[in-house]
GROMACS .gro file of C-alpha atoms in nm:
model
  202
    1MET     CA    1   0.357   3.500   1.372
    2SER     CA    2  -0.019   3.470   1.316
    3MET     CA    3  -0.222   3.767   1.196
    4ARG     CA    4  -0.442   3.944   1.447
    5VAL     CA    5  -0.812   3.887   1.405
    6PRO     CA    6  -1.007   4.216   1.381
    7VAL     CA    7  -1.251   4.219   1.671
    8GLU     CA    8  -1.546   4.434   1.776
    9ILE     CA    9  -1.657   4.412   2.140
   10ALA     CA   10  -1.990   4.551   2.257
   11PHE     CA   11  -2.129   4.570   2.611
   12LYS     CA   12  -2.508   4.591   2.600
   13HIS     CA   13  -2.690   4.702   2.914
   14VAL     CA   14  -2.393   4.600   3.129
   15GLU     CA   15  -2.098   4.795   3.262
   16VAL     CA   16  -1.788   4.801   3.046
   17SER     CA   17  -1.516   4.591   3.204
   18ALA     CA   18  -1.151   4.622   3.100
   19SER     CA   19  -1.063   4.281   3.242
   20LEU     CA   20  -1.358   4.118   3.066
   21GLU     CA   21  -1.260   4.287   2.741
   22GLN     CA   22  -0.905   4.156   2.786
   23LEU     CA   23  -1.037   3.802   2.829
   24VAL     CA   24  -1.241   3.838   2.510
   25ARG     CA   25  -0.936   3.956   2.314
   26GLU     CA   26  -0.727   3.668   2.447
   27ARG     CA   27  -0.989   3.416   2.339
   28VAL     CA   28  -1.023   3.579   1.996
   29GLU     CA   29  -0.649   3.545   1.942
   30ARG     CA   30  -0.682   3.169   1.997
   31LEU     CA   31  -0.944   3.121   1.726
   32PRO     CA   32  -0.701   3.086   1.430
   33ARG     CA   33  -0.580   2.762   1.588
   34TYR     CA   34  -0.909   2.610   1.480
   35PHE     CA   35  -0.950   2.792   1.147
   36PRO     CA   36  -0.671   3.017   1.016
   37ARG     CA   37  -0.870   3.220   0.763
   38ILE     CA   38  -1.088   3.422   0.998
   39ILE     CA   39  -1.190   3.759   0.856
   40ALA     CA   40  -1.333   3.923   1.167
   41CYS     CA   41  -1.495   3.854   1.502
   42ARG     CA   42  -1.776   4.035   1.683
   43VAL     CA   43  -1.852   3.977   2.049
   44ALA     CA   44  -2.152   4.106   2.244
   45VAL     CA   45  -2.173   4.084   2.623
   46GLU     CA   46  -2.523   4.158   2.747
   47ALA     CA   47  -2.754   4.116   3.042
   48ALA     CA   48  -2.957   3.796   3.030
   49SER     CA   49  -3.152   3.853   3.351
   50ARG     CA   50  -3.204   4.113   3.624
   51ASN     CA   51  -3.346   4.112   3.976
   52ASN     CA   52  -3.616   4.338   4.118
   53GLN     CA   53  -3.358   4.609   4.177
   54HIS     CA   54  -3.268   4.591   3.807
   55GLU     CA   55  -2.926   4.454   3.891
   56VAL     CA   56  -2.775   4.216   3.639
   57THR     CA   57  -2.797   3.858   3.767
   58GLY     CA   58  -2.707   3.671   3.451
   59TYR     CA   59  -2.500   3.723   3.139
   60ARG     CA   60  -2.524   3.619   2.778
   61VAL     CA   61  -2.232   3.634   2.535
   62ARG     CA   62  -2.273   3.608   2.160
   63VAL     CA   63  -1.974   3.547   1.932
   64GLU     CA   64  -1.996   3.594   1.555
   65VAL     CA   65  -1.702   3.482   1.344
   66SER     CA   66  -1.675   3.579   0.977
   67VAL     CA   67  -1.498   3.328   0.755
   68PRO     CA   68  -1.481   3.320   0.374
   69GLY     CA   69  -1.834   3.256   0.251
   70ASN     CA   70  -1.992   3.200   0.591
   71GLU     CA   71  -2.079   3.336   0.935
   72LEU     CA   72  -2.042   3.114   1.241
   73VAL     CA   73  -2.236   3.213   1.552
   74ALA     CA   74  -2.225   3.078   1.906
   75THR     CA   75  -2.376   3.195   2.232
   76SER     CA   76  -2.362   3.119   2.602
   77SER     CA   77  -2.744   3.131   2.621
   78PRO     CA   78  -2.926   2.832   2.770
   79ARG     CA   79  -3.040   2.575   2.520
   80VAL     CA   80  -3.405   2.511   2.448
   81GLY     CA   81  -3.559   2.327   2.740
   82GLN     CA   82  -3.316   2.458   2.999
   83THR     CA   83  -3.448   2.662   3.291
   84PRO     CA   84  -3.361   3.028   3.345
   85SER     CA   85  -3.130   2.916   3.627
   86ALA     CA   86  -2.903   2.777   3.355
   87ILE     CA   87  -2.815   3.135   3.258
   88VAL     CA   88  -2.455   3.201   3.355
   89GLN     CA   89  -2.422   3.442   3.646
   90ASP     CA   90  -2.048   3.491   3.605
   91PRO     CA   91  -1.967   3.708   3.298
   92TYR     CA   92  -1.622   3.552   3.266
   93GLN     CA   93  -1.773   3.206   3.256
   94ALA     CA   94  -2.024   3.326   2.996
   95VAL     CA   95  -1.735   3.443   2.777
   96ARG     CA   96  -1.554   3.113   2.816
   97ASP     CA   97  -1.870   2.913   2.737
   98ALA     CA   98  -1.941   3.115   2.423
   99PHE     CA   99  -1.586   3.077   2.295
  100VAL     CA  100  -1.578   2.704   2.365
  101ALA     CA  101  -1.894   2.678   2.154
  102VAL     CA  102  -1.756   2.885   1.866
  103GLU     CA  103  -1.425   2.696   1.873
  104ARG     CA  104  -1.625   2.376   1.834
  105ARG     CA  105  -1.808   2.525   1.537
  106LEU     CA  106  -1.482   2.636   1.377
  107LYS     CA  107  -1.332   2.288   1.412
  108THR     CA  108  -1.642   2.132   1.259
  109TYR     CA  109  -1.642   2.382   0.974
  110ALA     CA  110  -1.271   2.329   0.904
  111GLY     CA  111  -1.323   1.953   0.896
  112LYS     CA  112  -1.613   1.990   0.656
  113LEU     CA  113  -1.402   2.199   0.418
  114ARG     CA  114  -1.118   1.947   0.431
  115ALA     CA  115  -1.358   1.665   0.346
  116GLU     CA  116  -1.502   1.861   0.052
  117ARG     CA  117  -1.156   1.938  -0.085
  118LYS     CA  118  -1.020   1.587  -0.045
  119PRO     CA  119  -0.957   1.451  -0.394
  120ARG     CA  120  -1.179   1.161  -0.477
  121ALA     CA  121  -1.021   0.852  -0.618
  122THR     CA  122  -1.083   0.838  -0.991
  123ALA     CA  123  -1.209   0.506  -1.120
  124PRO     CA  124  -0.969   0.363  -1.378
  125HIS     CA  125  -1.078   0.344  -1.741
  126ALA     CA  126  -1.059   0.045  -1.973
  127VAL     CA  127  -1.202  -0.087  -2.299
  128ILE     CA  128  -1.423  -0.390  -2.349
  129THR     CA  129  -1.232  -0.649  -2.551
  130GLN     CA  130  -1.449  -0.960  -2.514
  131LEU     CA  131  -1.819  -1.027  -2.455
  132ASN     CA  132  -1.997  -1.357  -2.401
  133ALA     CA  133  -2.368  -1.275  -2.417
  134GLU     CA  134  -2.482  -1.635  -2.362
  135GLU     CA  135  -2.291  -1.685  -2.038
  136GLY     CA  136  -2.307  -1.322  -1.927
  137PHE     CA  137  -1.947  -1.216  -1.884
  138GLY     CA  138  -1.676  -1.022  -2.059
  139PHE     CA  139  -1.322  -0.886  -2.035
  140LEU     CA  140  -1.176  -0.537  -2.014
  141ARG     CA  141  -0.830  -0.422  -2.115
  142THR     CA  142  -0.678  -0.159  -1.891
  143ILE     CA  143  -0.446   0.122  -1.992
  144GLY     CA  144  -0.164  -0.091  -1.856
  145GLY     CA  145  -0.264  -0.378  -2.085
  146ARG     CA  146  -0.413  -0.608  -1.819
  147GLU     CA  147  -0.720  -0.820  -1.892
  148ILE     CA  148  -0.992  -0.787  -1.626
  149TYR     CA  149  -1.290  -1.024  -1.604
  150PHE     CA  150  -1.639  -0.890  -1.531
  151HIS     CA  151  -1.979  -1.052  -1.484
  152GLN     CA  152  -2.298  -0.908  -1.629
  153ASN     CA  153  -2.421  -0.826  -1.277
  154ALA     CA  154  -2.132  -0.581  -1.240
  155VAL     CA  155  -2.263  -0.358  -1.520
  156VAL     CA  156  -2.452  -0.062  -1.378
  157ASN     CA  157  -2.820  -0.013  -1.463
  158ASN     CA  158  -2.844  -0.372  -1.590
  159GLY     CA  159  -2.675  -0.256  -1.908
  160PHE     CA  160  -2.485  -0.570  -2.005
  161GLU     CA  161  -2.697  -0.638  -2.314
  162HIS     CA  162  -2.619  -0.289  -2.444
  163LEU     CA  163  -2.241  -0.331  -2.429
  164ASN     CA  164  -2.025  -0.349  -2.738
  165ILE     CA  165  -1.665  -0.446  -2.791
  166GLY     CA  166  -1.464  -0.126  -2.797
  167ASP     CA  167  -1.682   0.060  -2.546
  168GLU     CA  168  -1.487   0.275  -2.306
  169VAL     CA  169  -1.577   0.204  -1.943
  170ARG     CA  170  -1.472   0.295  -1.593
  171PHE     CA  171  -1.457   0.015  -1.341
  172ARG     CA  172  -1.382  -0.083  -0.984
  173GLU     CA  173  -1.140  -0.368  -0.938
  174VAL     CA  174  -1.157  -0.634  -0.666
  175GLU     CA  175  -0.969  -0.957  -0.608
  176GLY     CA  176  -1.194  -1.249  -0.700
  177GLU     CA  177  -1.150  -1.621  -0.637
  178GLU     CA  178  -0.976  -1.663  -0.972
  179GLY     CA  179  -0.790  -1.334  -0.982
  180PRO     CA  180  -0.875  -0.967  -1.038
  181GLN     CA  181  -1.223  -0.881  -1.161
  182ALA     CA  182  -1.440  -0.572  -1.199
  183SER     CA  183  -1.704  -0.526  -0.929
  184THR     CA  184  -1.871  -0.240  -1.119
  185VAL     CA  185  -1.857  -0.146  -1.486
  186GLU     CA  186  -2.002   0.175  -1.628
  187VAL     CA  187  -1.993   0.285  -1.991
  188VAL     CA  188  -1.844   0.630  -2.053
  189GLY     CA  189  -1.792   0.608  -2.429
  190ARG     CA  190  -1.938   0.393  -2.704
  191HIS     CA  191  -1.740   0.175  -2.943
  192GLY     CA  192  -1.521   0.360  -3.185
  193ARG     CA  193  -1.373   0.578  -2.910
  194HIS     CA  194  -1.027   0.455  -2.813
  195VAL     CA  195  -0.849   0.512  -2.485
  196MET     CA  196  -0.480   0.580  -2.528
  197GLY     CA  197  -0.456   0.324  -2.804
  198LEU     CA  198  -0.581   0.032  -2.598
  199ILE     CA  199  -0.762  -0.117  -2.895
  200PRO     CA  200  -0.544  -0.148  -3.200
  201ARG     CA  201  -0.699  -0.015  -3.515
  202VAL     CA  202  -0.745  -0.280  -3.780
   0.00000   0.00000   0.00000
């Protein structure tokens, strides 16, 4: 059973409606489907327009959702460029529009958090075992003991001439015409630093 979301409902310059309040509460209870860690929700139903007799002819609903570290806000108000006739005249429709908008924001926010928390693939490490400065290539030895070819163009920041045998590097592996090779090579430790005993000490 999901936890109830604490909700505050305010009617501003409009008559309090029990049925409208019930609709708001029902829509609030649906919000955890889109983001389960909602702290609280505040909903304001207010008059957006009135006629000459001061009767309400349009409604605006604002929904504020508190989540850890952020506040998400949505409203049923017309967007910039829309005419006043775009203001919703049915308060129930205004509630539905506002909640559709905030549900969309919650889904987007949840997706953003998932993307940020997704573990990034760690580039494997290896040690340079051979260098041919004249022809511009070399070989790496991986932790598993495999020899991987790399061309000087694969070294980041044009750093091939600064490489030394024994340097610790991270690399990206691709399948070349003659077998596996490193598409990028980046130094993370200079010679003399050994990775899990890849280079035997003499």
